[in-house]
CSV table of C-alpha atoms in Angstrom, one decimal:
chain,number,residue,atom,x,y,z
A,25,UNK,CA,134.8,23.2,-81.5
A,26,UNK,CA,132.2,26.3,-81.5
A,27,UNK,CA,133.2,28.6,-84.3
A,28,UNK,CA,130.8,31.6,-83.3
A,29,UNK,CA,133.3,32.6,-81.3
A,30,UNK,CA,135.6,33.5,-84.0
A,31,UNK,CA,135.9,36.4,-85.7
A,32,UNK,CA,136.6,36.7,-89.3
A,33,UNK,CA,138.0,39.6,-91.7
A,34,UNK,CA,136.5,39.9,-95.6
A,35,UNK,CA,138.0,42.1,-98.0
A,36,UNK,CA,134.9,42.4,-100.5
A,37,UNK,CA,134.4,44.2,-103.5
A,38,UNK,CA,132.8,47.8,-103.3
A,39,UNK,CA,133.8,49.0,-107.1
A,40,UNK,CA,134.9,47.5,-110.4
A,41,UNK,CA,138.3,50.0,-110.4
A,42,UNK,CA,139.5,52.4,-113.0
A,43,UNK,CA,143.1,51.7,-113.4
A,44,UNK,CA,144.9,50.8,-110.6
A,45,UNK,CA,142.5,49.5,-107.7
A,46,UNK,CA,142.0,52.2,-104.8
A,47,UNK,CA,141.1,51.5,-101.4
A,48,UNK,CA,138.1,52.5,-101.7
A,49,UNK,CA,137.1,49.9,-104.3
A,50,UNK,CA,137.8,47.9,-101.7
A,51,UNK,CA,134.7,47.3,-97.8
A,52,UNK,CA,136.0,45.9,-94.7
A,53,UNK,CA,133.5,43.5,-93.4
A,54,UNK,CA,134.0,41.5,-90.2
A,55,UNK,CA,131.8,39.4,-88.9
A,56,UNK,CA,130.8,36.1,-86.6
A,57,UNK,CA,131.4,32.8,-87.9
A,58,UNK,CA,127.4,30.8,-88.5
A,59,UNK,CA,127.4,27.3,-86.6
A,60,UNK,CA,128.7,24.7,-89.1
A,61,UNK,CA,125.8,22.0,-90.5
A,62,UNK,CA,126.3,17.8,-91.4
A,63,UNK,CA,129.0,17.6,-94.2
A,64,UNK,CA,129.7,21.6,-93.9
A,65,UNK,CA,133.7,22.8,-92.5
A,66,UNK,CA,135.2,25.8,-91.7
A,67,UNK,CA,138.3,26.6,-93.2
A,68,UNK,CA,141.6,29.1,-91.7
A,69,UNK,CA,143.5,30.6,-94.2
A,70,UNK,CA,147.0,30.3,-94.1
A,71,UNK,CA,148.4,31.2,-97.1
A,72,UNK,CA,146.4,33.4,-100.2
A,73,UNK,CA,147.6,34.0,-103.9
A,74,UNK,CA,147.5,36.9,-105.2
A,75,UNK,CA,147.5,37.3,-109.1
A,76,UNK,CA,147.9,39.4,-111.7
A,77,UNK,CA,144.7,37.5,-112.8
A,78,UNK,CA,142.7,39.2,-109.8
A,79,UNK,CA,143.0,42.3,-111.3
A,80,UNK,CA,140.8,41.2,-114.7
A,81,UNK,CA,138.0,38.7,-111.7
A,82,UNK,CA,137.1,42.3,-110.8
A,83,UNK,CA,136.0,43.7,-114.6
A,84,UNK,CA,132.4,43.0,-115.5
A,85,UNK,CA,131.7,41.2,-118.2
A,86,UNK,CA,132.7,38.1,-120.0
A,87,UNK,CA,136.0,36.0,-119.4
A,88,UNK,CA,136.1,32.8,-118.4
A,89,UNK,CA,135.6,33.2,-115.8
A,90,UNK,CA,132.8,35.0,-114.7
A,91,UNK,CA,133.5,38.3,-112.8
A,92,UNK,CA,134.0,38.8,-108.8
A,93,UNK,CA,130.4,40.4,-108.1
A,94,UNK,CA,130.2,43.8,-106.2
A,95,UNK,CA,129.6,43.3,-102.2
A,96,UNK,CA,130.9,39.6,-102.8
A,97,UNK,CA,134.6,38.7,-101.0
A,98,UNK,CA,137.0,39.0,-103.6
A,99,UNK,CA,138.9,35.1,-105.4
A,100,UNK,CA,141.8,34.3,-104.2
A,101,UNK,CA,143.3,30.7,-104.1
A,102,UNK,CA,144.8,29.6,-100.9
A,103,UNK,CA,145.9,27.2,-98.2
A,104,UNK,CA,144.1,27.1,-95.3
A,105,UNK,CA,143.8,24.2,-91.9
A,106,UNK,CA,140.1,22.9,-91.5
A,107,UNK,CA,139.8,23.8,-87.9
A,108,UNK,CA,136.2,22.9,-87.7
A,109,UNK,CA,134.1,19.7,-89.3
A,110,UNK,CA,131.1,17.6,-89.9
A,111,UNK,CA,131.9,16.4,-92.8
A,112,UNK,CA,134.1,12.9,-93.2
A,113,UNK,CA,135.9,14.5,-96.9
A,114,UNK,CA,138.9,16.6,-93.8
A,115,UNK,CA,139.3,15.8,-90.7
A,116,UNK,CA,140.1,18.5,-88.8
A,117,UNK,CA,143.8,19.7,-88.5
A,118,UNK,CA,143.9,18.7,-92.3
A,119,UNK,CA,145.7,21.0,-94.8
A,120,UNK,CA,143.7,22.1,-98.3
A,121,UNK,CA,144.4,23.9,-101.0
A,122,UNK,CA,141.4,26.2,-103.1
A,123,UNK,CA,138.9,28.6,-103.3
A,124,UNK,CA,139.3,30.5,-100.3
A,125,UNK,CA,139.1,34.2,-100.8
A,126,UNK,CA,140.4,37.1,-99.3
A,127,UNK,CA,138.9,36.5,-95.9
A,128,UNK,CA,140.2,34.6,-92.3
A,129,UNK,CA,137.9,31.8,-92.6
A,130,UNK,CA,136.2,30.2,-95.2
A,131,UNK,CA,133.2,28.3,-94.4
A,132,UNK,CA,130.6,25.5,-96.1
A,133,UNK,CA,130.0,22.4,-98.1
A,134,UNK,CA,133.4,19.7,-98.3
A,135,UNK,CA,132.7,19.5,-101.9
A,136,UNK,CA,132.0,23.3,-103.2
A,137,UNK,CA,132.2,23.3,-106.3
A,138,UNK,CA,133.7,26.6,-106.7
A,139,UNK,CA,136.2,26.0,-103.6
A,140,UNK,CA,137.5,23.0,-104.9
A,141,UNK,CA,139.3,21.9,-101.8
A,142,UNK,CA,141.6,19.6,-101.8
A,143,UNK,CA,143.9,18.4,-98.9
A,144,UNK,CA,147.9,19.1,-99.5
A,145,UNK,CA,151.0,17.3,-97.6
A,146,UNK,CA,152.3,20.4,-95.6
A,147,UNK,CA,155.6,17.2,-95.3
A,148,UNK,CA,155.9,16.6,-99.0
A,149,UNK,CA,157.0,20.9,-99.5
A,150,UNK,CA,156.4,24.0,-98.0
A,151,UNK,CA,152.8,25.2,-97.8
A,152,UNK,CA,153.3,28.3,-100.2
A,153,UNK,CA,155.3,26.1,-102.6
A,154,UNK,CA,151.6,25.2,-103.5
A,155,UNK,CA,150.8,28.2,-104.7
A,156,UNK,CA,153.1,28.5,-106.6
A,157,UNK,CA,155.1,25.6,-108.5
A,158,UNK,CA,152.4,23.2,-107.2
A,159,UNK,CA,149.9,25.3,-107.5
A,160,UNK,CA,147.8,27.6,-110.4
A,161,UNK,CA,150.9,29.9,-111.7
A,162,UNK,CA,153.4,26.5,-111.7
A,163,UNK,CA,150.7,24.7,-113.2
A,164,UNK,CA,149.8,27.2,-116.1
A,165,UNK,CA,153.4,27.4,-116.7
A,166,UNK,CA,154.3,23.4,-117.4
A,167,UNK,CA,151.0,22.3,-119.7
A,168,UNK,CA,151.0,26.4,-121.0
A,169,UNK,CA,154.5,24.9,-121.9
A,170,UNK,CA,154.2,21.8,-123.2
A,171,UNK,CA,150.6,21.6,-124.6
A,172,UNK,CA,150.6,25.2,-126.1
A,173,UNK,CA,154.5,25.7,-127.0
A,174,UNK,CA,155.1,22.2,-127.3
A,175,UNK,CA,158.9,23.1,-126.8
A,176,UNK,CA,161.5,20.8,-128.7
A,177,UNK,CA,164.9,19.8,-127.4
A,178,UNK,CA,167.3,23.0,-129.2
A,179,UNK,CA,165.1,24.9,-129.1
A,180,UNK,CA,165.0,28.9,-128.1
A,181,UNK,CA,162.5,29.7,-125.4
A,182,UNK,CA,161.5,33.1,-124.5
A,183,UNK,CA,159.2,33.8,-121.0
A,184,UNK,CA,158.5,37.3,-120.1
A,185,UNK,CA,158.1,38.6,-116.2
A,186,UNK,CA,160.5,35.5,-115.9
A,187,UNK,CA,161.3,36.1,-112.1
A,188,UNK,CA,156.9,36.3,-111.3
A,189,UNK,CA,154.3,33.1,-110.6
A,190,UNK,CA,154.3,31.3,-113.7
A,191,UNK,CA,157.1,32.8,-116.0
A,192,UNK,CA,160.3,30.9,-113.6
A,193,UNK,CA,158.1,27.6,-114.1
A,194,UNK,CA,158.0,28.2,-117.7
A,195,UNK,CA,161.9,28.8,-117.9
A,196,UNK,CA,162.1,26.1,-115.6
A,197,UNK,CA,160.4,23.7,-117.0
A,198,UNK,CA,161.9,24.6,-120.5
A,199,UNK,CA,165.8,23.9,-119.5
A,200,UNK,CA,164.2,20.3,-118.6
A,201,UNK,CA,162.7,19.7,-122.6
A,202,UNK,CA,166.5,20.8,-123.4
A,203,UNK,CA,166.0,24.0,-124.7
A,204,UNK,CA,167.7,27.6,-124.6
A,205,UNK,CA,165.6,29.4,-122.3
A,206,UNK,CA,166.1,33.5,-122.1
A,207,UNK,CA,164.1,35.7,-119.6
A,208,UNK,CA,162.9,38.6,-120.2
A,209,UNK,CA,162.7,40.7,-116.7
A,210,UNK,CA,163.2,44.1,-114.5
A,211,UNK,CA,165.8,44.8,-113.1
A,212,UNK,CA,169.3,43.1,-112.7
A,213,UNK,CA,168.5,41.4,-108.9
A,214,UNK,CA,165.8,39.6,-111.5
A,215,UNK,CA,168.1,38.8,-114.1
A,216,UNK,CA,170.6,37.6,-111.8
A,217,UNK,CA,168.0,35.1,-110.0
A,218,UNK,CA,166.7,33.8,-112.9
A,219,UNK,CA,169.8,33.0,-114.6
A,220,UNK,CA,172.1,32.2,-111.7
A,221,UNK,CA,169.9,30.2,-109.7
A,222,UNK,CA,167.0,29.3,-112.2
A,223,UNK,CA,169.3,28.1,-114.5
A,224,UNK,CA,168.0,30.2,-117.4
A,225,UNK,CA,171.1,30.8,-120.6
A,226,UNK,CA,169.9,34.1,-120.1
A,227,UNK,CA,167.9,37.1,-119.8
A,228,UNK,CA,167.1,40.7,-120.7
A,229,UNK,CA,166.9,43.5,-118.5
A,230,UNK,CA,164.0,45.8,-120.2
A,231,UNK,CA,164.1,48.4,-117.6
A,232,UNK,CA,168.8,48.8,-118.7
A,233,UNK,CA,168.1,48.2,-122.5
A,234,UNK,CA,165.9,47.9,-125.4
A,235,UNK,CA,164.4,44.5,-125.7
A,236,UNK,CA,164.9,44.1,-128.9
A,237,UNK,CA,168.9,44.4,-128.2
A,238,UNK,CA,169.2,41.9,-125.6
A,239,UNK,CA,167.2,39.7,-128.1
A,240,UNK,CA,169.1,40.5,-131.1
A,241,UNK,CA,172.3,38.9,-128.6
A,242,UNK,CA,170.6,36.1,-127.3
A,243,UNK,CA,168.4,34.9,-129.5
A,244,UNK,CA,170.8,34.4,-132.5
A,245,UNK,CA,169.0,31.7,-133.9
A,246,UNK,CA,165.8,33.2,-133.3
A,247,UNK,CA,163.0,32.4,-130.9
A,248,UNK,CA,160.7,29.7,-131.0
A,249,UNK,CA,158.8,29.4,-128.2
A,250,UNK,CA,157.3,32.7,-126.4
A,251,UNK,CA,155.9,32.6,-123.8
A,252,UNK,CA,153.9,36.1,-123.3
A,253,UNK,CA,153.3,37.1,-119.4
A,254,UNK,CA,153.2,40.6,-120.0
A,255,UNK,CA,151.7,42.1,-123.4
A,256,UNK,CA,152.0,45.3,-124.9
A,257,UNK,CA,155.7,46.4,-126.2
A,258,UNK,CA,157.3,43.3,-125.5
A,259,UNK,CA,155.3,40.7,-127.4
A,260,UNK,CA,155.3,43.3,-130.7
A,261,UNK,CA,159.3,43.5,-130.0
A,262,UNK,CA,159.6,39.5,-129.9
A,263,UNK,CA,157.1,39.4,-132.7
A,264,UNK,CA,159.4,40.6,-134.6
A,265,UNK,CA,162.4,38.0,-133.6
A,266,UNK,CA,160.0,35.1,-134.9
A,267,UNK,CA,161.4,32.1,-136.6
A,268,UNK,CA,159.1,30.1,-139.1
A,269,UNK,CA,156.5,28.0,-137.1
A,270,UNK,CA,157.1,29.0,-134.3
A,271,UNK,CA,154.2,29.0,-131.3
A,272,UNK,CA,153.3,32.1,-128.7
A,273,UNK,CA,152.3,31.5,-125.7
A,274,UNK,CA,149.2,34.3,-124.4
A,275,UNK,CA,149.0,33.1,-120.7
A,276,UNK,CA,148.3,36.9,-119.5
A,277,UNK,CA,149.1,40.5,-120.7
A,278,UNK,CA,149.8,42.6,-116.8
A,279,UNK,CA,151.1,46.1,-118.2
A,280,UNK,CA,147.9,46.3,-120.1
A,281,UNK,CA,145.5,45.6,-116.6
A,282,UNK,CA,145.4,48.5,-115.4
A,283,UNK,CA,145.0,50.4,-119.0
A,284,UNK,CA,141.7,53.2,-118.9
A,285,UNK,CA,142.3,53.5,-122.7
A,286,UNK,CA,141.8,50.0,-125.1
A,287,UNK,CA,144.1,47.7,-124.3
A,288,UNK,CA,146.8,47.7,-127.3
A,289,UNK,CA,147.3,44.6,-129.2
A,290,UNK,CA,149.8,43.5,-131.2
A,291,UNK,CA,150.9,46.2,-133.7
A,292,UNK,CA,153.3,43.2,-135.7
A,293,UNK,CA,151.1,40.6,-135.8
A,294,UNK,CA,151.3,40.0,-138.9
A,295,UNK,CA,154.8,37.9,-138.5
A,296,UNK,CA,152.2,34.7,-137.7
A,297,UNK,CA,151.6,35.4,-141.0
A,298,UNK,CA,155.0,35.3,-142.8
A,299,UNK,CA,156.3,33.0,-141.0
A,300,UNK,CA,153.4,30.2,-140.5
A,301,UNK,CA,153.4,30.7,-137.0
A,302,UNK,CA,150.9,30.5,-134.2
A,303,UNK,CA,149.9,31.9,-131.4
A,304,UNK,CA,147.4,30.6,-128.7
A,305,UNK,CA,146.1,31.5,-125.6
A,306,UNK,CA,146.2,29.5,-121.9
A,307,UNK,CA,143.7,28.9,-119.9
A,308,UNK,CA,144.6,26.1,-116.4
A,309,UNK,CA,141.3,25.2,-115.3
A,310,UNK,CA,141.2,23.5,-118.9
A,311,UNK,CA,143.4,20.9,-117.3
A,312,UNK,CA,141.8,20.5,-114.0
A,313,UNK,CA,141.6,16.8,-115.1
A,314,UNK,CA,145.7,16.5,-115.1
A,315,UNK,CA,146.6,18.9,-112.3
A,316,UNK,CA,148.0,15.6,-110.6
A,317,UNK,CA,150.3,14.8,-113.4
A,318,UNK,CA,151.7,18.0,-113.2
A,319,UNK,CA,152.0,18.3,-109.6
A,320,UNK,CA,153.6,14.4,-109.2
A,321,UNK,CA,156.5,16.0,-112.8
A,322,UNK,CA,157.7,18.8,-110.7
A,323,UNK,CA,157.1,17.8,-107.4
A,324,UNK,CA,159.8,15.4,-108.1
A,325,UNK,CA,161.9,17.8,-109.5
A,326,UNK,CA,161.4,19.8,-106.9
A,327,UNK,CA,162.6,17.0,-105.1
A,328,UNK,CA,165.1,15.9,-106.6
A,329,UNK,CA,166.3,19.3,-106.7
A,330,UNK,CA,165.9,20.4,-110.4
A,331,UNK,CA,163.3,23.0,-110.2
A,332,UNK,CA,163.3,25.5,-107.2
A,333,UNK,CA,160.7,27.6,-105.9
A,334,UNK,CA,160.8,31.8,-104.3
A,335,UNK,CA,157.9,33.2,-103.2
A,336,UNK,CA,158.2,36.6,-102.0
A,337,UNK,CA,155.6,36.9,-99.0
A,338,UNK,CA,153.6,39.6,-97.3
A,339,UNK,CA,152.6,39.5,-93.5
A,340,UNK,CA,149.4,40.0,-93.0
A,341,UNK,CA,145.7,40.3,-94.8
A,342,UNK,CA,145.3,44.6,-93.6
A,343,UNK,CA,147.8,45.0,-95.9
A,344,UNK,CA,146.0,42.8,-99.1
A,345,UNK,CA,145.1,46.1,-100.9
A,346,UNK,CA,148.5,47.4,-100.6
A,347,UNK,CA,150.1,43.8,-102.1
A,348,UNK,CA,147.6,43.4,-104.2
A,349,UNK,CA,149.5,45.9,-106.2
A,350,UNK,CA,152.6,44.6,-105.6
A,351,UNK,CA,152.3,42.6,-108.5
A,352,UNK,CA,151.7,45.6,-111.6
A,353,UNK,CA,154.1,47.9,-110.0
A,354,UNK,CA,156.8,45.3,-110.2
A,355,UNK,CA,158.0,45.2,-106.4
A,356,UNK,CA,157.3,42.0,-105.9
A,357,UNK,CA,160.5,39.2,-105.9
A,358,UNK,CA,158.6,35.4,-107.1
A,359,UNK,CA,155.0,34.3,-106.3
A,360,UNK,CA,153.4,36.8,-104.2
A,361,UNK,CA,151.3,35.2,-101.1
A,362,UNK,CA,149.9,36.9,-98.0
A,363,UNK,CA,149.9,35.2,-94.9
A,364,UNK,CA,147.1,35.3,-93.2
A,365,UNK,CA,147.7,33.5,-90.3
A,366,UNK,CA,150.1,30.7,-88.7
A,367,UNK,CA,149.6,27.4,-88.0
């Protein structure tokens, strides 16, 4: 196809946010696509993954991945369909997963390492599932729990952000390991969902009462593994309930990402000393050579009905700024996905 007739709407980072990202932090750019050369493809974005980590990528400074540069298309994983190809790697019509960015079309070399496209099977699972349980959030939960948390049958696993993309995976994988699973989430509807739909043993509504009271009620034998997605006061509170040789998995700290003051660290960290416990971070990219193993395992559980994948879809790329803010306002229910286009 002739790609020069296609117009590409992009969201580029215009300024580094202070606190919550606002409209002036983004620049909308429309440009015509160029023709592709040998070895190149054009990917039409269908779904984009909206994740709390995106807020960190906007900040300047050293991290596990370079920050998004001012004027650069905002980084985002996504699912798309190849609409033009001069590469033997992907044929027109192939569905691919990779770093598309917040734009309608991605264009470049089929083997571009920053995009890291892989082909996905639309017949195996609905495409948004590849941005949830079978995507980066699911793999983060899978490897973070199993490799860092190292749960054993009969242990108590607590996970914050339990109704979110990573948290729902952690809880369901922990149940497959024979653990008692207690979630922490905001609101009765979310807590009912993780217990009644996902099979958690209990859920603590941090909006409905004190987390410390919920932990005392639902974790009478203490906490063996805590998978932390929120940081702040909830992390501090869980540290008062950990058992000997407990493992605390640090995945995220969504409560701290939009701070305009210094990040609040755990005041109760001496509990790690008293209990000879371990706190360790998880970055999913470390497990890239083994992604296929996680996808295979969870794909089988999905097929058997032992796991579920809930997504919250917002329509329209033009709604990207407002949709991203939903993550930090607790408005999404399940994995937040931005639908850019129909097939």
